XYZ file of C-alpha atoms in Angstrom:
733
model
C 90.808 126.081 71.321
C 90.751 126.811 67.623
C 89.833 130.111 66.093
C 86.388 128.823 65.125
C 85.433 128.532 68.768
C 85.917 132.285 69.352
C 83.461 135.084 68.964
C 83.769 137.686 66.230
C 84.924 140.311 68.754
C 87.629 137.960 70.069
C 88.907 137.470 66.566
C 89.397 141.181 66.134
C 86.951 141.781 63.244
C 84.243 144.383 63.142
C 81.876 142.641 60.823
C 81.269 139.479 58.889
C 81.942 141.330 55.673
C 85.415 142.283 56.814
C 86.150 138.616 57.509
C 84.729 137.307 54.221
C 87.314 135.933 51.850
C 86.779 134.803 48.326
C 88.558 131.917 46.683
C 88.188 129.772 43.623
C 89.920 126.652 44.918
C 91.085 125.759 48.374
C 91.373 122.440 50.199
C 92.330 121.784 53.772
C 92.923 118.307 55.159
C 93.788 118.116 58.848
C 95.166 115.017 60.667
C 96.193 115.474 64.359
C 97.907 112.697 64.796
C 119.485 107.637 121.412
C 120.990 105.651 119.428
C 123.584 106.705 121.915
C 127.019 105.025 121.545
C 128.230 102.482 124.038
C 131.717 102.751 125.446
C 134.689 102.527 123.140
C 135.306 98.907 123.999
C 131.642 98.032 123.590
C 129.726 97.856 120.385
C 127.432 100.718 119.777
C 126.336 100.378 116.202
C 125.417 103.412 114.223
C 123.530 106.220 115.997
C 121.615 107.028 112.838
C 119.657 104.430 110.941
C 120.166 104.190 107.178
C 116.785 102.486 107.008
C 114.938 105.726 107.611
C 115.628 107.047 104.162
C 115.932 105.355 100.820
C 116.843 106.443 97.305
C 113.816 106.888 95.316
C 112.828 104.388 93.113
C 111.312 104.369 89.606
C 108.036 103.210 88.176
C 107.100 102.359 84.662
C 104.701 104.116 82.308
C 101.022 103.688 82.577
C 98.617 102.967 79.902
C 97.714 106.021 78.073
C 96.101 106.213 74.811
C 93.927 107.891 72.365
C 90.460 109.090 72.522
C 88.271 106.601 74.188
C 84.709 106.406 75.288
C 83.398 109.118 73.000
C 84.179 111.772 70.489
C 86.532 114.504 71.527
C 85.663 118.124 71.067
C 87.314 119.312 67.879
C 87.343 122.381 65.731
C 87.864 123.120 62.088
C 90.778 125.113 60.851
C 89.170 125.574 57.479
C 86.149 127.483 58.608
C 87.772 130.864 58.855
C 89.659 130.514 55.602
C 86.396 129.890 53.813
C 84.675 132.744 55.463
C 82.830 130.975 58.277
C 82.225 132.404 61.698
C 81.006 130.526 64.783
C 80.019 131.679 68.215
C 81.494 130.651 71.548
C 80.816 127.175 72.851
C 78.599 127.425 75.906
C 79.242 125.543 79.123
C 76.184 123.449 78.501
C 77.709 122.255 75.246
C 80.955 120.991 76.798
C 81.350 117.249 76.708
C 78.714 116.646 74.034
C 79.146 115.126 70.606
C 78.102 116.681 67.359
C 74.909 114.660 67.385
C 73.909 116.260 70.664
C 74.422 113.125 72.810
C 76.449 113.069 76.002
C 80.173 112.725 75.351
C 81.310 110.048 77.847
C 84.978 110.384 78.907
C 85.894 112.221 75.759
C 89.547 111.918 74.899
C 90.355 109.385 77.644
C 93.839 107.971 77.222
C 93.620 104.342 76.260
C 95.917 101.668 74.977
C 96.541 97.965 74.835
C 99.040 97.910 77.657
C 99.682 99.845 80.813
C 103.378 99.673 80.114
C 103.108 101.073 76.633
C 100.981 104.200 76.918
C 99.756 105.731 73.727
C 97.242 108.407 73.124
C 95.667 108.532 69.721
C 92.991 110.993 68.868
C 91.754 111.817 65.378
C 90.449 115.233 64.652
C 88.780 115.772 61.334
C 87.892 119.089 59.787
C 85.464 119.522 56.945
C 87.124 121.415 54.129
C 85.560 122.961 51.105
C 86.845 121.651 47.807
C 86.310 123.092 44.406
C 87.528 122.571 40.849
C 89.714 125.354 39.613
C 92.025 126.300 36.842
C 95.600 127.517 37.168
C 95.651 131.043 38.360
C 92.611 130.737 40.547
C 94.332 131.591 43.842
C 93.350 133.632 46.800
C 95.471 136.651 47.627
C 94.463 138.893 50.455
C 93.043 137.970 53.798
C 90.882 141.087 54.081
C 89.477 143.856 51.967
C 86.914 144.083 49.241
C 85.716 140.714 47.872
C 87.316 139.734 44.620
C 85.349 140.153 41.445
C 83.922 136.932 40.116
C 81.464 136.031 37.461
C 80.627 133.027 35.377
C 80.612 130.453 38.206
C 78.229 129.091 40.798
C 78.331 129.448 44.503
C 76.541 127.841 47.419
C 76.632 127.754 51.188
C 76.407 124.810 53.572
C 76.136 124.567 57.289
C 77.543 121.898 59.632
C 77.660 121.743 63.448
C 80.919 122.388 65.251
C 82.409 119.176 66.611
C 82.290 119.485 70.312
C 80.268 122.623 70.109
C 77.063 120.800 70.667
C 75.537 121.520 67.244
C 72.732 123.950 66.569
C 72.565 127.225 64.741
C 76.036 128.196 65.835
C 77.548 125.533 63.606
C 80.114 126.283 60.962
C 78.762 127.829 57.812
C 81.095 127.168 54.931
C 80.835 129.078 51.701
C 82.001 127.121 48.683
C 82.503 128.142 45.112
C 82.748 126.039 42.030
C 83.607 126.992 38.481
C 82.495 125.317 35.333
C 85.036 122.697 34.464
C 85.039 123.800 30.846
C 85.136 127.488 31.538
C 88.377 129.153 30.646
C 87.064 132.644 30.930
C 88.181 135.104 33.562
C 86.167 138.117 34.554
C 87.710 141.437 33.970
C 89.509 142.659 37.006
C 90.297 139.192 38.368
C 93.596 139.495 40.164
C 96.351 136.870 40.050
C 99.291 136.403 42.437
C 101.561 138.231 39.996
C 99.486 141.352 40.336
C 98.583 141.296 36.666
C 95.070 141.244 35.257
C 94.442 138.101 33.323
C 92.734 138.193 30.063
C 90.324 135.606 28.913
C 91.739 132.319 27.654
C 95.246 133.166 28.867
C 96.465 130.654 31.420
C 98.587 131.771 34.331
C 101.968 130.086 34.669
C 102.543 129.023 38.219
C 104.828 126.608 40.018
C 103.352 123.208 40.782
C 103.497 123.547 44.563
C 100.821 122.722 47.046
C 99.083 125.423 48.980
C 98.882 125.040 52.738
C 96.758 127.191 54.967
C 98.281 128.336 58.219
C 96.431 127.731 61.441
C 96.138 131.385 62.243
C 98.579 131.358 65.174
C 101.838 133.108 65.877
C 102.786 135.756 63.339
C 100.541 134.321 60.660
C 97.016 135.434 60.017
C 94.304 132.853 60.102
C 94.367 131.251 56.695
C 97.835 132.464 55.703
C 99.176 130.618 52.711
C 102.495 128.734 52.778
C 103.682 127.230 49.550
C 105.187 123.784 49.230
C 103.699 122.589 52.484
C 106.488 124.335 54.399
C 106.244 124.419 58.171
C 105.665 127.672 59.919
C 108.808 129.474 60.884
C 108.001 130.310 64.472
C 109.032 127.711 67.054
C 106.002 125.798 68.202
C 103.822 126.906 65.254
C 101.211 124.317 64.363
C 100.521 123.557 60.717
C 97.437 121.868 59.349
C 98.809 118.350 59.953
C 99.089 119.056 63.676
C 102.881 118.836 63.765
C 104.653 120.974 66.327
C 108.140 122.180 65.557
C 111.018 121.967 68.008
C 110.453 124.144 71.045
C 106.729 124.056 70.489
C 105.812 122.245 73.672
C 106.217 125.351 75.814
C 104.052 127.352 73.418
C 101.431 124.630 73.375
C 101.350 124.571 77.169
C 101.120 128.364 77.327
C 98.165 128.493 74.977
C 96.383 125.604 76.654
C 96.850 127.098 80.104
C 95.168 130.258 78.895
C 92.234 128.273 77.509
C 88.994 127.983 79.439
C 87.713 124.952 77.519
C 88.736 121.862 79.545
C 88.384 119.568 76.523
C 90.859 121.612 74.517
C 93.233 121.711 77.483
C 92.900 117.954 77.877
C 93.587 117.336 74.197
C 96.771 119.390 74.418
C 97.763 117.317 77.443
C 97.129 114.132 75.461
C 99.394 115.357 72.683
C 102.217 116.091 75.111
C 101.673 112.731 76.803
C 102.076 110.931 73.486
C 105.374 112.740 72.910
C 106.704 111.764 76.336
C 106.513 115.244 77.872
C 104.902 113.975 81.053
C 105.558 116.935 83.343
C 104.021 119.346 80.830
C 101.098 116.999 80.238
C 100.493 116.795 83.980
C 100.253 120.557 84.242
C 97.579 120.596 81.529
C 95.568 117.786 83.128
C 95.731 119.763 86.376
C 94.382 122.753 84.499
C 91.532 120.743 83.007
C 90.624 119.334 86.430
C 90.636 122.810 87.962
C 88.056 123.841 85.368
C 85.959 120.664 85.604
C 86.923 118.773 88.816
C 84.164 116.160 88.520
C 85.320 114.739 85.171
C 86.399 111.108 85.652
C 88.355 110.982 82.370
C 90.574 113.891 83.390
C 91.359 112.097 86.669
C 92.190 108.869 84.852
C 94.426 110.690 82.366
C 96.212 112.340 85.255
C 96.748 108.887 86.815
C 98.348 107.707 83.561
C 100.903 110.502 83.488
C 101.618 110.131 87.230
C 102.342 106.456 86.612
C 104.735 107.387 83.827
C 106.489 109.715 86.280
C 106.779 106.907 88.859
C 104.397 108.552 91.317
C 102.334 105.420 91.766
C 100.703 106.319 95.069
C 99.278 109.505 93.605
C 98.180 107.602 90.526
C 96.183 105.183 92.665
C 94.457 108.057 94.418
C 93.507 109.644 91.091
C 92.077 106.374 89.777
C 90.136 105.865 92.984
C 88.688 109.351 92.575
C 87.782 108.615 88.950
C 85.926 105.473 90.008
C 84.156 107.403 92.731
C 82.999 109.991 90.217
C 81.947 107.335 87.711
C 81.575 103.851 89.254
C 81.082 102.325 85.810
C 84.236 103.768 84.278
C 85.975 100.627 82.956
C 89.250 102.243 81.939
C 89.861 103.607 85.454
C 89.143 100.147 86.907
C 91.690 98.561 84.544
C 94.356 101.096 85.385
C 93.669 100.737 89.110
C 93.999 96.945 88.907
C 97.404 97.283 87.243
C 98.598 99.716 89.888
C 97.378 97.539 92.751
C 99.347 94.624 91.292
C 102.515 96.677 91.409
C 101.822 97.310 95.112
C 101.293 93.578 95.691
C 97.623 94.021 96.532
C 96.009 90.799 95.349
C 92.436 91.318 96.538
C 92.242 94.960 95.501
C 93.629 94.116 92.074
C 91.165 91.248 91.617
C 88.185 93.448 92.485
C 88.996 95.939 89.755
C 90.310 93.420 87.235
C 87.040 91.482 87.319
C 84.904 94.580 87.106
C 81.413 93.673 85.832
C 80.930 94.342 82.171
C 84.578 94.235 81.107
C 86.909 91.454 80.012
C 90.010 91.102 82.256
C 93.332 91.793 80.585
C 94.977 88.384 80.183
C 98.525 89.535 80.934
C 97.386 91.270 84.112
C 95.318 88.227 85.034
C 98.389 86.003 84.675
C 100.399 88.331 86.937
C 97.634 88.214 89.528
C 97.512 84.413 89.592
C 101.301 84.086 89.780
C 101.567 86.656 92.581
C 98.803 84.972 94.545
C 100.542 81.581 94.284
C 103.939 82.854 95.467
C 102.452 84.807 98.370
C 100.567 81.735 99.594
C 103.723 79.615 99.481
C 105.610 82.409 101.223
C 103.058 82.513 104.046
C 103.179 78.717 104.479
C 107.000 78.705 104.638
C 106.985 81.539 107.181
C 104.682 79.580 109.502
C 107.113 76.645 109.371
C 110.184 78.826 109.879
C 111.527 77.790 106.481
C 113.253 81.097 105.877
C 115.182 80.013 102.793
C 111.886 79.236 101.091
C 110.533 82.585 102.231
C 113.424 84.341 100.496
C 112.907 82.306 97.340
C 109.150 82.895 97.183
C 109.537 86.596 97.968
C 111.952 86.981 95.083
C 109.571 85.116 92.805
C 106.704 87.395 93.830
C 108.771 90.496 93.161
C 109.751 89.106 89.771
C 106.118 89.124 88.624
C 106.297 92.913 88.318
C 105.561 93.820 91.923
C 108.116 96.621 92.128
C 106.466 98.863 94.730
C 105.359 96.510 97.485
C 106.795 97.399 100.918
C 105.276 94.307 102.546
C 106.921 91.801 100.176
C 110.320 93.533 100.421
C 109.951 93.499 104.224
C 109.104 89.801 104.124
C 112.363 89.075 102.316
C 114.302 91.281 104.759
C 112.758 89.444 107.725
C 113.770 86.077 106.276
C 117.351 87.246 105.651
C 117.531 88.463 109.245
C 116.417 85.070 110.543
C 119.103 83.471 108.364
C 121.701 85.733 110.046
C 122.368 87.565 106.798
C 122.188 90.925 108.509
C 123.924 93.006 105.878
C 121.701 91.651 103.111
C 118.642 92.189 105.284
C 119.560 95.796 105.948
C 120.263 96.408 102.274
C 116.940 94.915 101.249
C 114.970 97.058 103.667
C 116.886 100.212 102.741
C 115.641 99.807 99.160
C 112.029 99.379 100.198
C 109.501 101.906 98.831
C 108.757 104.659 101.308
C 105.559 104.170 103.269
C 104.571 107.763 102.669
C 104.603 107.100 98.919
C 102.069 104.290 99.242
C 98.334 104.968 99.091
C 96.427 104.460 102.369
C 94.300 101.780 100.730
C 97.442 99.633 100.348
C 98.810 100.225 103.841
C 95.539 99.289 105.507
C 95.298 95.812 103.971
C 96.254 92.690 105.955
C 99.526 90.824 105.363
C 100.509 87.790 107.478
C 97.715 88.715 109.891
C 98.977 92.278 110.360
C 98.198 95.561 108.704
C 100.818 96.185 106.028
C 102.195 99.352 107.626
C 102.445 97.692 111.050
C 104.192 94.629 109.592
C 106.793 96.746 107.794
C 107.542 98.669 111.002
C 107.753 95.428 112.998
C 110.407 94.030 110.642
C 112.289 97.316 110.693
C 112.348 97.282 114.526
C 113.919 93.811 114.581
C 116.623 94.774 112.083
C 117.406 97.994 113.956
C 117.782 96.020 117.182
C 120.081 93.479 115.522
C 122.280 96.331 114.331
C 122.494 97.798 117.845
C 120.268 100.779 117.162
C 117.993 100.068 120.098
C 116.288 103.461 120.336
C 115.299 103.315 116.669
C 113.970 99.812 117.235
C 111.801 100.892 120.145
C 110.411 103.840 118.190
C 109.511 101.668 115.195
C 107.766 98.924 117.159
C 105.848 101.417 119.286
C 104.530 103.036 116.150
C 103.526 99.622 114.818
C 101.648 98.845 118.029
C 99.662 102.067 117.684
C 98.639 101.137 114.152
C 97.718 97.513 114.908
C 97.357 97.513 118.688
C 95.438 94.244 118.938
C 97.922 92.090 117.022
C 99.522 89.393 119.215
C 102.768 89.130 117.219
C 103.402 92.868 117.321
C 102.717 92.889 121.077
C 105.292 90.116 121.567
C 107.963 91.884 119.494
C 107.255 95.136 121.356
C 107.855 93.443 124.702
C 111.081 91.785 123.516
C 112.509 94.937 121.996
C 111.854 96.955 125.138
C 113.397 94.301 127.385
C 116.515 93.994 125.212
C 116.956 97.765 125.038
C 116.562 98.016 128.815
C 119.132 95.236 129.398
C 121.662 96.849 127.059
C 121.247 100.226 128.773
C 121.658 98.720 132.260
C 124.712 96.721 131.150
C 126.361 99.857 129.759
C 125.762 101.708 133.022
C 127.303 98.888 135.066
C 130.283 98.625 132.680
C 130.994 102.348 133.081
C 131.126 101.855 136.859
C 133.602 98.978 136.482
C 131.084 96.422 137.707
C 131.922 93.970 134.940
C 130.425 90.860 136.504
C 127.061 92.545 136.966
C 127.287 93.946 133.461
C 127.728 90.399 132.152
C 124.548 89.404 133.916
C 122.679 92.377 132.487
C 123.696 91.581 128.909
C 122.813 87.945 129.522
C 119.333 88.986 130.642
C 118.828 90.738 127.335
C 119.912 87.609 125.448
C 116.993 85.744 127.035
C 114.648 87.891 124.952
C 116.796 88.009 121.812
C 119.130 85.052 121.602
C 120.551 86.170 118.251
C 121.651 89.681 119.161
C 125.316 89.924 118.168
C 125.765 93.268 119.946
C 124.874 91.828 123.345
C 127.235 88.882 122.793
C 130.103 91.199 121.838
C 129.520 93.528 124.786
C 129.441 90.583 127.189
C 132.685 89.295 125.642
C 134.343 92.592 126.551
C 133.194 92.163 130.146
C 134.595 88.611 130.246
C 137.960 89.877 128.989
C 137.993 92.576 131.682
C 137.517 89.788 134.224
C 140.337 87.759 132.624
C 137.929 85.051 131.513
C 139.395 84.706 128.035
C 137.735 81.430 127.174
C 134.247 82.838 127.814
C 135.207 85.897 125.839
C 136.166 83.771 122.824
C 132.910 81.821 123.080
C 130.764 84.967 123.039
C 132.773 86.373 120.148
C 132.177 83.147 118.231
C 128.448 83.513 118.806
C 128.486 87.116 117.643
C 130.464 86.254 114.499
C 128.164 83.362 113.742
C 125.290 85.832 113.621
C 127.259 88.622 111.933
C 130.359 87.207 110.186
C 131.886 90.592 109.311
C 131.572 91.975 112.838
C 134.914 93.821 113.243
C 134.650 94.496 116.979
C 133.885 90.871 117.772
C 136.760 89.754 115.527
C 139.186 92.100 117.270
C 138.054 90.965 120.733
C 138.473 87.316 119.711
C 141.979 87.938 118.349
C 143.020 89.590 121.631
C 141.491 86.799 123.701
C 143.161 84.085 121.605
C 146.496 85.846 121.981
C 146.002 85.880 125.749
C 145.337 82.140 125.544
C 148.492 81.790 123.334
C 146.449 80.359 120.521
C 148.742 82.000 118.020
C 147.464 80.381 114.873
C 143.904 81.537 115.600
C 145.136 84.981 116.605
C 147.166 85.350 113.385
C 144.190 84.312 111.304
C 141.934 86.931 112.905
C 144.591 89.640 112.746
C 145.186 88.956 109.064
C 141.500 89.556 108.355
C 141.563 92.703 110.465
C 144.683 93.894 108.636
C 142.835 93.692 105.331
C 139.744 95.372 106.712
C 141.710 98.053 108.616
C 144.826 98.639 106.508
C 145.668 101.931 108.224
C 145.429 100.624 111.789
C 148.996 100.463 113.127
C 147.921 98.728 116.329
C 146.446 95.865 114.338
C 149.616 95.619 112.207
C 151.861 95.472 115.280
C 149.631 92.912 116.971
C 149.747 90.772 113.833
C 153.538 90.923 113.698
C 153.853 89.920 117.368
C 151.440 87.021 116.860
C 153.366 85.821 113.796
C 156.684 85.878 115.654
C 155.122 84.037 118.566
C 153.671 81.456 116.187
C 157.071 80.782 114.600
C 158.673 80.436 118.011
C 156.030 77.947 119.004
C 157.100 75.793 116.022
C 160.786 76.154 116.953
C 161.673 78.176 113.870
C 164.609 80.564 113.838
C 162.957 83.931 113.565
C 166.166 85.602 112.394
C 166.215 83.453 109.249
C 162.652 84.291 108.458
C 161.653 87.338 106.508
C 161.533 90.627 108.315
C 157.885 91.465 108.785
C 156.935 94.886 107.603
C 157.981 95.161 103.994
C 161.343 93.593 103.114
C 161.679 90.901 100.458
C 164.333 88.329 101.288
C 166.661 87.198 98.516
C 167.417 83.499 98.143
C 170.388 82.182 96.191
C 170.834 78.549 97.302
C 168.584 75.615 96.516
C 168.561 74.435 100.150
C 167.300 77.778 101.414
C 164.680 77.791 98.679
C 163.389 74.357 99.713
C 163.313 75.394 103.401
C 161.354 78.533 102.593
C 158.919 76.700 100.339
C 158.245 74.051 103.007
C 157.693 76.556 105.819
C 154.298 77.154 107.402
C 152.082 79.814 105.985
C 152.117 81.375 102.556
C 155.340 82.069 100.650
C 155.572 83.992 97.369
C 158.659 83.569 95.170
C 159.566 86.123 92.522
C 161.863 84.682 89.839
C 163.583 87.536 88.043
C 166.502 88.703 85.949
C 168.162 91.973 86.913
C 168.432 93.176 83.318
C 164.794 92.418 82.431
C 162.604 95.528 82.183
C 159.397 93.782 83.245
C 161.107 92.378 86.327
C 162.415 95.787 87.282
C 159.009 97.334 86.693
C 157.149 94.889 88.947
C 159.709 94.741 91.765
C 158.459 97.938 93.522
C 154.956 96.487 93.433
C 156.206 93.326 95.180
C 157.707 95.524 97.903
C 154.328 97.196 98.336
C 152.542 93.848 98.602
C 155.040 92.827 101.258
C 153.926 95.792 103.354
C 150.242 95.321 102.569
C 150.270 91.596 103.494
C 152.718 91.307 106.385
C 151.644 87.754 107.237
C 152.885 86.513 103.857
C 156.556 85.810 103.209
C 157.994 87.233 99.982
C 161.205 86.012 98.376
C 163.113 86.899 95.227
C 165.339 84.635 93.158
C 167.699 85.861 90.428
C 167.672 82.975 87.949
C 171.005 84.011 86.349
C 172.783 83.820 89.699
C 170.809 80.812 90.978
C 170.701 78.461 88.028
C 170.127 75.441 90.275
C 166.894 76.903 91.622
C 165.783 77.953 88.144
C 166.452 74.465 86.797
C 164.735 72.738 89.731
C 161.650 74.927 89.285
C 161.726 74.791 85.444
C 161.812 78.569 85.042
C 161.772 79.434 81.312
C 160.356 82.957 81.392
C 160.591 85.942 83.716
C 159.038 87.413 85.679
C 157.491 84.219 87.083
C 155.781 83.931 90.449
C 155.162 80.775 92.470
C 152.997 80.679 95.584
C 153.491 77.943 98.212
C 151.254 77.291 101.211
C 152.416 74.977 103.998
C 154.958 73.370 101.668
C 152.584 72.839 98.724
C 152.668 74.853 95.508
C 149.212 76.321 94.943
C 149.753 78.704 92.051
C 152.188 79.697 89.299
C 151.942 82.997 87.465
C 153.915 84.007 84.368
C 154.144 87.700 83.605
C 150.978 88.645 85.517
C 149.664 92.169 85.704
C 149.547 93.941 89.061
C 145.859 93.371 89.696
C 145.902 89.646 88.953
C 149.032 89.139 91.030
C 147.545 90.826 94.091
C 144.252 88.956 93.737
C 146.146 85.668 93.595
C 148.222 86.526 96.661
C 145.160 87.618 98.596
C 143.129 84.541 97.685
C 145.943 82.180 98.639
C 146.236 83.834 102.024
C 142.584 83.220 102.928
């Protein structure tokens, strides 16, 4: 609140006379711009679900803006400097314009776009202007009035903006001197302290005179020459500019103010500058003073949107509409927020609010979202899950960044497509249900309440990952929310039956009753035929019974559902080795070696499988490379041809002993030999083996050639370490 809104006692003056100040010329222009693990051999998944928590996401800014709907309460900074005094603004005067009419939503933030909030409010102060001559300057801020004669003086009265008008309006005293008069009364005092004589002009610098706002260490009406800003951090000059560090001071003053309009205006200023947390605290203060003001609620929704707290923003807008059902700005903001939550019907209701023109950009978003959701629903009914993923992505691309139901729809489709990792990732990035407003969670999506649908999808993903207890908890919660829904009832029954079958199978496995355990896991697969965990656990039981073929078949099913399933891959490699399918076993062990580089058991199993594979082809193992990290040197052309035509992948390093680059990369080749034990590495010194160098057209070293099953697949000249390893790895796949 400005000084003019305070009483005389609050201003610290005993009388009007003590406050009276005389001046010849002064102008003031103001612009305020259980998931309990299975046995070691069985798959148990993760006991804790990563889907329970999610990193917080971010929302965009909401539409803010300047004063809208009516004139904001304002005050004049010139009144005190010209000797005016006003009384306190009464509670009955709050929220009224200077003409006495109701001030509807004074200072409401408004703007052209929800994503580009601005808040523009203009505050004008009436200043007294007078013609003066050089030397006519005011000195003191108190004391005996200056002596003046030979001029005219008059008083005028105007109502205080926001004060409600009436007799307590600002009374401004103005003085004017005759434009031709060059006479000074005796005793007139100039800034130099000298007494001017008649017809003697006073030499002064041509600098503007700026009146201070009367805050900080400056008295009300203090003069600063040259338009300089006040020295104290946060001091406000007549143009409304706040110096660095001033936000805290502005908040402190506003928090101590009992006028909600002044508090709101300070919040608007901070909002415009991007200080959203500080602005929120001031809107909270204004609401605490006047809780039934719809504009304050709407402004608070704008800053909450800017902070990404969209659920709270919706609740504030809903409260604003409840307080004032005809408040158009709150309806517009609510429509935009509902669109971001994917709420088509709710957004339409507020976008087409009677008496206001729908925003065309928001209307286009609504139509696009509605189209994609309809196509998504149709594809889901047909089981066209690829189309569901495509339409879900298209819906999200319209700006729907906080819709748990659409994200869950995409996750469900990915699960049905056996893209389990992508499905889990999608759901883990879903907005938290507790951050969504109840009005969004209680709408219907695919025939289910939104909250129940999200929990139903989560239960199916948890079950696919082997976290059966989490799955049961999620679907039971969904059934409590939407207990009459047929689809949720069906999923609830399936999840409970699968969890029961897994638990019974584990108990039988622990007792060594492997055949019965197989039957138990098979019973669970009747209710969920795409559960990779049940397939893998049954494969372990088959292997315990020595039924390696059945074990491989179940592992294949599990890997078809979850391609990167390490336990199923390991069980298949073991079973293939038992069946002496060495090529298949080597292939699986090579993948496991890359995924588990520190597992010595996997490395040894791979080496044994490779040796067995070579024996099966009748190769002399002793002339092959030693698995485990040694690079074999080749010096004859015949040996080179035999190595290049051998099965598998062979890497040849053509080098010269005296070449620095060759010497530098040789240790790295030794490391690759250890890292990829299934690949054969050879080195050829081109100076000692000219025949090989000539046959292979080696012109530069180091050169690398990669052969696979007798065919050259790649040639690398002076590669860096990273590119060389990538090439070796890709050729081995």
